[in-house]
PDB file of C-alpha atoms in Angstrom:
ATOM      1  CA  MET A   1       7.697  11.680 -14.805  1.00 92.00           C
ATOM      2  CA  MET A   2       6.936   9.772 -11.628  1.00 97.00           C
ATOM      3  CA  THR A   3       9.609   8.876  -9.077  1.00 98.00           C
ATOM      4  CA  VAL A   4       9.053   5.903  -6.762  1.00 98.00           C
ATOM      5  CA  LYS A   5      11.202   5.616  -3.641  1.00 98.00           C
ATOM      6  CA  CYS A   6      10.861   2.424  -1.584  1.00 98.00           C
ATOM      7  CA  PHE A   7      11.563   2.104   2.141  1.00 98.00           C
ATOM      8  CA  VAL A   8      11.636  -1.409   3.593  1.00 98.00           C
ATOM      9  CA  CYS A   9      10.099  -1.254   7.050  1.00 98.00           C
ATOM     10  CA  ASN A  10       9.419  -3.144  10.277  1.00 97.00           C
ATOM     11  CA  MET A  11       9.882  -6.749  11.314  1.00 96.00           C
ATOM     12  CA  LEU A  12       7.876  -8.019   8.323  1.00 97.00           C
ATOM     13  CA  GLN A  13       9.937  -6.127   5.720  1.00 98.00           C
ATOM     14  CA  GLU A  14       6.958  -4.135   4.457  1.00 98.00           C
ATOM     15  CA  ASN A  15       7.431  -1.763   1.530  1.00 99.00           C
ATOM     16  CA  CYS A  16       6.484   1.871   2.045  1.00 99.00           C
ATOM     17  CA  PHE A  17       6.541   3.958  -1.133  1.00 99.00           C
ATOM     18  CA  VAL A  18       6.956   7.708  -1.553  1.00 99.00           C
ATOM     19  CA  VAL A  19       5.667   8.569  -5.025  1.00 98.00           C
ATOM     20  CA  SER A  20       6.409  12.025  -6.444  1.00 98.00           C
ATOM     21  CA  ASP A  21       6.652  13.904  -9.722  1.00 98.00           C
ATOM     22  CA  GLU A  22       8.176  17.067 -11.155  1.00 98.00           C
ATOM     23  CA  THR A  23       5.694  19.281  -9.280  1.00 98.00           C
ATOM     24  CA  LYS A  24       7.256  18.085  -5.977  1.00 98.00           C
ATOM     25  CA  GLU A  25       3.887  16.852  -4.742  1.00 98.00           C
ATOM     26  CA  CYS A  26       3.936  13.300  -3.431  1.00 98.00           C
ATOM     27  CA  VAL A  27       1.756  10.559  -2.017  1.00 98.00           C
ATOM     28  CA  ILE A  28       2.836   7.943   0.490  1.00 99.00           C
ATOM     29  CA  VAL A  29       1.616   4.375   0.006  1.00 99.00           C
ATOM     30  CA  ASP A  30       1.449   2.165   3.138  1.00 98.00           C
ATOM     31  CA  CYS A  31       3.623   3.713   5.834  1.00 98.00           C
ATOM     32  CA  GLY A  32       4.703   0.656   7.814  1.00 98.00           C
ATOM     33  CA  ALA A  33       7.663   2.408   9.466  1.00 98.00           C
ATOM     34  CA  PHE A  34       8.004   0.933  12.967  1.00 97.00           C
ATOM     35  CA  TYR A  35      11.518   1.764  14.120  1.00 98.00           C
ATOM     36  CA  GLU A  36      12.602   5.352  14.703  1.00 98.00           C
ATOM     37  CA  GLU A  37      15.309   5.144  12.049  1.00 98.00           C
ATOM     38  CA  GLU A  38      12.718   4.052   9.477  1.00 98.00           C
ATOM     39  CA  ARG A  39      10.431   6.938  10.332  1.00 98.00           C
ATOM     40  CA  ALA A  40      13.366   9.354  10.197  1.00 98.00           C
ATOM     41  CA  ALA A  41      14.529   8.009   6.826  1.00 98.00           C
ATOM     42  CA  ILE A  42      11.117   8.619   5.258  1.00 98.00           C
ATOM     43  CA  THR A  43      10.671  12.147   6.620  1.00 98.00           C
ATOM     44  CA  HIS A  44      14.284  13.021   5.782  1.00 98.00           C
ATOM     45  CA  TYR A  45      13.764  11.933   2.178  1.00 98.00           C
ATOM     46  CA  ILE A  46      10.543  13.936   1.861  1.00 98.00           C
ATOM     47  CA  ASP A  47      12.094  17.044   3.391  1.00 98.00           C
ATOM     48  CA  SER A  48      15.466  16.833   1.643  1.00 98.00           C
ATOM     49  CA  GLU A  49      13.771  16.437  -1.736  1.00 98.00           C
ATOM     50  CA  GLY A  50      11.503  19.405  -1.009  1.00 98.00           C
ATOM     51  CA  LEU A  51       8.373  17.286  -1.436  1.00 98.00           C
ATOM     52  CA  THR A  52       4.856  18.235  -0.375  1.00 98.00           C
ATOM     53  CA  PRO A  53       2.872  15.167   0.790  1.00 98.00           C
ATOM     54  CA  THR A  54      -0.796  15.286  -0.228  1.00 98.00           C
ATOM     55  CA  HIS A  55      -2.179  11.786   0.479  1.00 98.00           C
ATOM     56  CA  LEU A  56      -1.487   8.758   2.673  1.00 98.00           C
ATOM     57  CA  LEU A  57      -2.881   5.958   0.514  1.00 98.00           C
ATOM     58  CA  CYS A  58      -3.450   2.559   2.134  1.00 98.00           C
ATOM     59  CA  THR A  59      -3.760  -0.680   0.192  1.00 98.00           C
ATOM     60  CA  HIS A  60      -5.471  -2.397   3.140  1.00 98.00           C
ATOM     61  CA  GLY A  61      -5.932  -2.364   6.894  1.00 97.00           C
ATOM     62  CA  HIS A  62      -3.334  -4.765   8.296  1.00 97.00           C
ATOM     63  CA  LEU A  63      -1.138  -3.297  10.999  1.00 97.00           C
ATOM     64  CA  ASP A  64       2.238  -3.896   9.341  1.00 97.00           C
ATOM     65  CA  HIS A  65       1.243  -1.331   6.697  1.00 98.00           C
ATOM     66  CA  HIS A  66       0.285   1.306   9.292  1.00 98.00           C
ATOM     67  CA  PHE A  67       2.904   1.402  12.060  1.00 98.00           C
ATOM     68  CA  GLY A  68       4.109   4.811  10.847  1.00 98.00           C
ATOM     69  CA  ASP A  69       0.776   6.522  10.188  1.00 98.00           C
ATOM     70  CA  ASN A  70       1.103   8.586  13.355  1.00 98.00           C
ATOM     71  CA  THR A  71       4.456  10.034  12.235  1.00 98.00           C
ATOM     72  CA  LEU A  72       2.981  11.208   8.934  1.00 98.00           C
ATOM     73  CA  PHE A  73       0.046  12.767  10.771  1.00 98.00           C
ATOM     74  CA  GLU A  74       2.226  14.514  13.342  1.00 98.00           C
ATOM     75  CA  THR A  75       4.742  15.725  10.743  1.00 98.00           C
ATOM     76  CA  TYR A  76       2.581  16.537   7.723  1.00 98.00           C
ATOM     77  CA  GLY A  77      -1.012  16.406   8.946  1.00 98.00           C
ATOM     78  CA  LEU A  78      -1.796  13.426   6.702  1.00 98.00           C
ATOM     79  CA  LEU A  79      -4.558  11.005   7.646  1.00 98.00           C
ATOM     80  CA  PRO A  80      -4.996   7.525   6.143  1.00 98.00           C
ATOM     81  CA  GLU A  81      -7.228   6.877   3.139  1.00 98.00           C
ATOM     82  CA  VAL A  82      -8.535   3.316   2.823  1.00 98.00           C
ATOM     83  CA  HIS A  83     -11.360   1.218   1.401  1.00 98.00           C
ATOM     84  CA  PRO A  84     -14.444   1.205   3.669  1.00 98.00           C
ATOM     85  CA  ALA A  85     -14.460  -2.608   3.856  1.00 98.00           C
ATOM     86  CA  ASP A  86     -11.319  -2.387   6.030  1.00 98.00           C
ATOM     87  CA  LYS A  87     -12.720   0.310   8.342  1.00 97.00           C
ATOM     88  CA  GLY A  88     -13.096  -2.192  11.192  1.00 97.00           C
ATOM     89  CA  MET A  89      -9.436  -3.167  11.014  1.00 96.00           C
ATOM     90  CA  MET A  90      -8.374   0.473  11.007  1.00 97.00           C
ATOM     91  CA  GLU A  91     -10.288   0.893  14.273  1.00 97.00           C
ATOM     92  CA  ARG A  92      -8.568  -2.135  15.831  1.00 96.00           C
ATOM     93  CA  MET A  93      -4.894  -1.401  15.285  1.00 96.00           C
ATOM     94  CA  LYS A  94      -3.923  -1.911  18.929  1.00 95.00           C
ATOM     95  CA  GLU A  95      -5.866  -5.170  19.040  1.00 95.00           C
ATOM     96  CA  GLN A  96      -4.031  -6.275  15.892  1.00 95.00           C
ATOM     97  CA  ALA A  97      -0.732  -5.473  17.612  1.00 93.00           C
ATOM     98  CA  SER A  98      -1.652  -7.676  20.550  1.00 94.00           C
ATOM     99  CA  GLU A  99      -3.120 -10.522  18.502  1.00 90.00           C
ATOM    100  CA  MET A 100      -0.586 -10.632  15.642  1.00 85.00           C
ATOM    101  CA  PHE A 101       2.635  -9.490  17.297  1.00 86.00           C
ATOM    102  CA  GLY A 102       2.077  -9.870  21.049  1.00 92.00           C
ATOM    103  CA  MET A 103       2.997  -6.220  21.592  1.00 93.00           C
ATOM    104  CA  ARG A 104       1.529  -3.110  23.112  1.00 94.00           C
ATOM    105  CA  ILE A 105       1.623   0.063  21.030  1.00 94.00           C
ATOM    106  CA  PRO A 106       2.180   3.164  23.216  1.00 92.00           C
ATOM    107  CA  TYR A 107       0.773   5.657  20.703  1.00 93.00           C
ATOM    108  CA  GLU A 108      -2.586   6.275  19.053  1.00 95.00           C
ATOM    109  CA  PHE A 109      -3.273   5.495  15.404  1.00 97.00           C
ATOM    110  CA  PRO A 110      -4.921   8.266  13.367  1.00 97.00           C
ATOM    111  CA  MET A 111      -8.257   7.282  11.916  1.00 97.00           C
ATOM    112  CA  PRO A 112      -9.008   7.533   8.178  1.00 98.00           C
ATOM    113  CA  ILE A 113     -10.065  10.854   6.720  1.00 97.00           C
ATOM    114  CA  HIS A 114     -11.403   9.326   3.508  1.00 98.00           C
ATOM    115  CA  PHE A 115     -12.858   6.009   2.334  1.00 98.00           C
ATOM    116  CA  PHE A 116     -12.352   5.141  -1.315  1.00 98.00           C
ATOM    117  CA  ASP A 117     -15.131   4.655  -3.811  1.00 95.00           C
ATOM    118  CA  ASP A 118     -14.536   1.742  -6.184  1.00 92.00           C
ATOM    119  CA  ASN A 119     -12.506   2.927  -9.193  1.00 93.00           C
ATOM    120  CA  GLU A 120     -12.084   6.389  -7.688  1.00 97.00           C
ATOM    121  CA  THR A 121      -9.314   8.581  -9.103  1.00 98.00           C
ATOM    122  CA  ILE A 122      -6.773  10.192  -6.780  1.00 98.00           C
ATOM    123  CA  SER A 123      -4.846  13.180  -8.153  1.00 98.00           C
ATOM    124  CA  PHE A 124      -1.451  14.525  -7.124  1.00 98.00           C
ATOM    125  CA  GLY A 125       0.900  16.752  -9.048  1.00 97.00           C
ATOM    126  CA  ASN A 126       0.502  15.983 -12.745  1.00 98.00           C
ATOM    127  CA  HIS A 127      -0.589  12.396 -12.175  1.00 98.00           C
ATOM    128  CA  GLN A 128      -3.739  10.422 -11.501  1.00 98.00           C
ATOM    129  CA  ILE A 129      -4.035   7.127  -9.655  1.00 98.00           C
ATOM    130  CA  LYS A 130      -7.030   4.826 -10.028  1.00 98.00           C
ATOM    131  CA  VAL A 131      -8.229   2.857  -7.005  1.00 98.00           C
ATOM    132  CA  ILE A 132      -8.983  -0.703  -8.143  1.00 98.00           C
ATOM    133  CA  PRO A 133     -10.763  -2.978  -5.630  1.00 98.00           C
ATOM    134  CA  THR A 134      -8.725  -6.205  -5.302  1.00 98.00           C
ATOM    135  CA  PRO A 135     -10.181  -8.047  -2.289  1.00 98.00           C
ATOM    136  CA  GLY A 136      -8.933 -11.410  -1.117  1.00 98.00           C
ATOM    137  CA  HIS A 137      -6.036 -10.668   1.213  1.00 98.00           C
ATOM    138  CA  SER A 138      -8.524  -8.520   3.106  1.00 98.00           C
ATOM    139  CA  MET A 139     -12.050  -7.438   2.274  1.00 98.00           C
ATOM    140  CA  GLY A 140     -10.884  -3.910   1.529  1.00 98.00           C
ATOM    141  CA  SER A 141      -7.641  -4.579  -0.320  1.00 98.00           C
ATOM    142  CA  VAL A 142      -7.095  -2.245  -3.264  1.00 98.00           C
ATOM    143  CA  THR A 143      -4.512  -1.676  -5.981  1.00 98.00           C
ATOM    144  CA  PHE A 144      -3.384   1.836  -6.959  1.00 98.00           C
ATOM    145  CA  HIS A 145      -2.869   2.008 -10.722  1.00 98.00           C
ATOM    146  CA  CYS A 146      -1.162   4.857 -12.566  1.00 98.00           C
ATOM    147  CA  GLU A 147      -1.939   4.082 -16.198  1.00 97.00           C
ATOM    148  CA  GLU A 148       0.261   6.851 -17.601  1.00 97.00           C
ATOM    149  CA  GLU A 149       3.349   5.511 -15.848  1.00 98.00           C
ATOM    150  CA  HIS A 150       2.512   1.815 -16.297  1.00 98.00           C
ATOM    151  CA  ALA A 151       2.761   1.287 -12.544  1.00 98.00           C
ATOM    152  CA  ALA A 152       0.577  -0.441  -9.959  1.00 98.00           C
ATOM    153  CA  PHE A 153       0.892  -0.676  -6.183  1.00 99.00           C
ATOM    154  CA  THR A 154      -0.701  -3.988  -5.255  1.00 98.00           C
ATOM    155  CA  GLY A 155      -0.196  -4.135  -1.489  1.00 98.00           C
ATOM    156  CA  ASP A 156      -0.414  -7.764  -0.366  1.00 98.00           C
ATOM    157  CA  THR A 157      -2.559  -8.953  -3.268  1.00 98.00           C
ATOM    158  CA  LEU A 158       0.227  -9.728  -5.762  1.00 98.00           C
ATOM    159  CA  PHE A 159       3.888 -10.392  -5.014  1.00 98.00           C
ATOM    160  CA  ARG A 160       6.755 -11.419  -7.255  1.00 98.00           C
ATOM    161  CA  MET A 161       6.058 -15.118  -7.947  1.00 97.00           C
ATOM    162  CA  SER A 162       3.468 -15.286  -5.172  1.00 97.00           C
ATOM    163  CA  ILE A 163       0.305 -13.792  -3.669  1.00 98.00           C
ATOM    164  CA  GLY A 164      -0.865 -12.555  -0.285  1.00 97.00           C
ATOM    165  CA  ARG A 165      -2.186 -14.754   2.494  1.00 96.00           C
ATOM    166  CA  THR A 166      -5.899 -15.458   2.587  1.00 97.00           C
ATOM    167  CA  ASP A 167      -6.082 -17.002   6.073  1.00 94.00           C
ATOM    168  CA  LEU A 168      -6.176 -13.685   7.945  1.00 89.00           C
ATOM    169  CA  GLU A 169      -9.223 -11.605   8.865  1.00 82.00           C
ATOM    170  CA  GLY A 170     -11.284 -10.845   5.756  1.00 89.00           C
ATOM    171  CA  GLY A 171      -9.255 -13.152   3.523  1.00 96.00           C
ATOM    172  CA  SER A 172     -10.716 -15.238   0.692  1.00 97.00           C
ATOM    173  CA  MET A 173      -8.875 -17.419  -1.815  1.00 97.00           C
ATOM    174  CA  MET A 174     -11.777 -17.198  -4.253  1.00 96.00           C
ATOM    175  CA  GLN A 175     -11.770 -13.398  -4.103  1.00 98.00           C
ATOM    176  CA  ILE A 176      -8.015 -13.040  -4.454  1.00 98.00           C
ATOM    177  CA  ILE A 177      -8.005 -15.271  -7.559  1.00 97.00           C
ATOM    178  CA  GLN A 178     -10.713 -13.063  -9.057  1.00 97.00           C
ATOM    179  CA  SER A 179      -8.639  -9.988  -8.185  1.00 98.00           C
ATOM    180  CA  LEU A 180      -5.553 -11.496  -9.800  1.00 98.00           C
ATOM    181  CA  ARG A 181      -7.510 -12.138 -12.995  1.00 97.00           C
ATOM    182  CA  MET A 182      -8.455  -8.467 -13.001  1.00 96.00           C
ATOM    183  CA  LEU A 183      -4.830  -7.397 -12.530  1.00 98.00           C
ATOM    184  CA  ALA A 184      -3.805  -9.766 -15.327  1.00 97.00           C
ATOM    185  CA  GLN A 185      -5.692  -7.493 -17.743  1.00 97.00           C
ATOM    186  CA  LEU A 186      -3.187  -4.684 -17.164  1.00 98.00           C
ATOM    187  CA  PRO A 187      -0.514  -4.235 -19.848  1.00 98.00           C
ATOM    188  CA  ASP A 188       2.402  -6.665 -19.604  1.00 98.00           C
ATOM    189  CA  ASP A 189       4.897  -3.835 -19.049  1.00 98.00           C
ATOM    190  CA  THR A 190       3.072  -2.600 -15.933  1.00 98.00           C
ATOM    191  CA  THR A 191       5.539  -2.459 -13.049  1.00 98.00           C
ATOM    192  CA  ILE A 192       4.159  -4.060  -9.894  1.00 98.00           C
ATOM    193  CA  TYR A 193       5.226  -2.475  -6.607  1.00 98.00           C
ATOM    194  CA  SER A 194       4.229  -5.014  -3.972  1.00 98.00           C
ATOM    195  CA  GLY A 195       3.679  -4.632  -0.243  1.00 98.00           C
ATOM    196  CA  HIS A 196       6.601  -7.000   0.442  1.00 98.00           C
ATOM    197  CA  GLY A 197       9.541  -8.114  -1.658  1.00 98.00           C
ATOM    198  CA  PRO A 198      10.960  -6.897  -4.983  1.00 98.00           C
ATOM    199  CA  SER A 199       9.088  -5.248  -7.816  1.00 98.00           C
ATOM    200  CA  THR A 200       8.029  -7.220 -10.867  1.00 98.00           C
ATOM    201  CA  THR A 201       5.861  -6.787 -13.968  1.00 98.00           C
ATOM    202  CA  ILE A 202       2.529  -8.172 -15.068  1.00 98.00           C
ATOM    203  CA  GLY A 203       4.263  -9.917 -17.958  1.00 98.00           C
ATOM    204  CA  GLN A 204       6.732 -11.663 -15.647  1.00 98.00           C
ATOM    205  CA  GLU A 205       3.966 -12.784 -13.327  1.00 98.00           C
ATOM    206  CA  LEU A 206       1.865 -14.127 -16.173  1.00 97.00           C
ATOM    207  CA  ARG A 207       4.837 -16.230 -17.238  1.00 97.00           C
ATOM    208  CA  PHE A 208       6.085 -17.462 -13.870  1.00 97.00           C
ATOM    209  CA  ASN A 209       3.467 -16.935 -11.129  1.00 97.00           C
ATOM    210  CA  PRO A 210       1.321 -20.096 -10.825  1.00 95.00           C
ATOM    211  CA  TYR A 211      -1.614 -18.047  -9.481  1.00 95.00           C
ATOM    212  CA  MET A 212      -1.775 -15.706 -12.477  1.00 93.00           C
ATOM    213  CA  ASP A 213      -3.823 -16.556 -15.530  1.00 84.00           C
ATOM    214  CA  ARG A 214      -5.175 -14.267 -18.217  1.00 75.00           C
TER     215      ARG A 214
END
């Protein structure tokens, strides 16, 4: 059985997920922890639960999903894994900080150790996660789908009753609509863990989200 623990992080209320199973292995999805107490809460949970982190999985390359990457590298030796289409953004984290938030970041961001292949499978513990390309919010946006657990981590592609912005670097309304149509093919009972806001299901979004259409 998979356990999903959500930590709401930084000034944009980004969702960081620690996903584990009975083997005590875990993956972290989108570590946006900016404040020290957020970083401490995540590492305390991992350590107190006796978890062994194996992957830092990134849905895309926007800074608010990466503020805490350095803490995971320094604490557990994890390096980000991301789609190659967002490689340029991963290399420009400090520029993103200046351009998007008007701030200077005093630490270095670890560079990715792995770039996903389309539809690649990531394994941890007794579970497998499929990497589904879902561009539109950024060129390299992906969704992590665990079919066995009926769960998908959509980053900023699909939110409860909404979708991600398409007016940022690499965004495309046409692409995100195509990505949403792909996600609409998942079973209705698939739980959607979004990059911001509450969780939802594919069925709920098909009923109430004006951007979703099967």
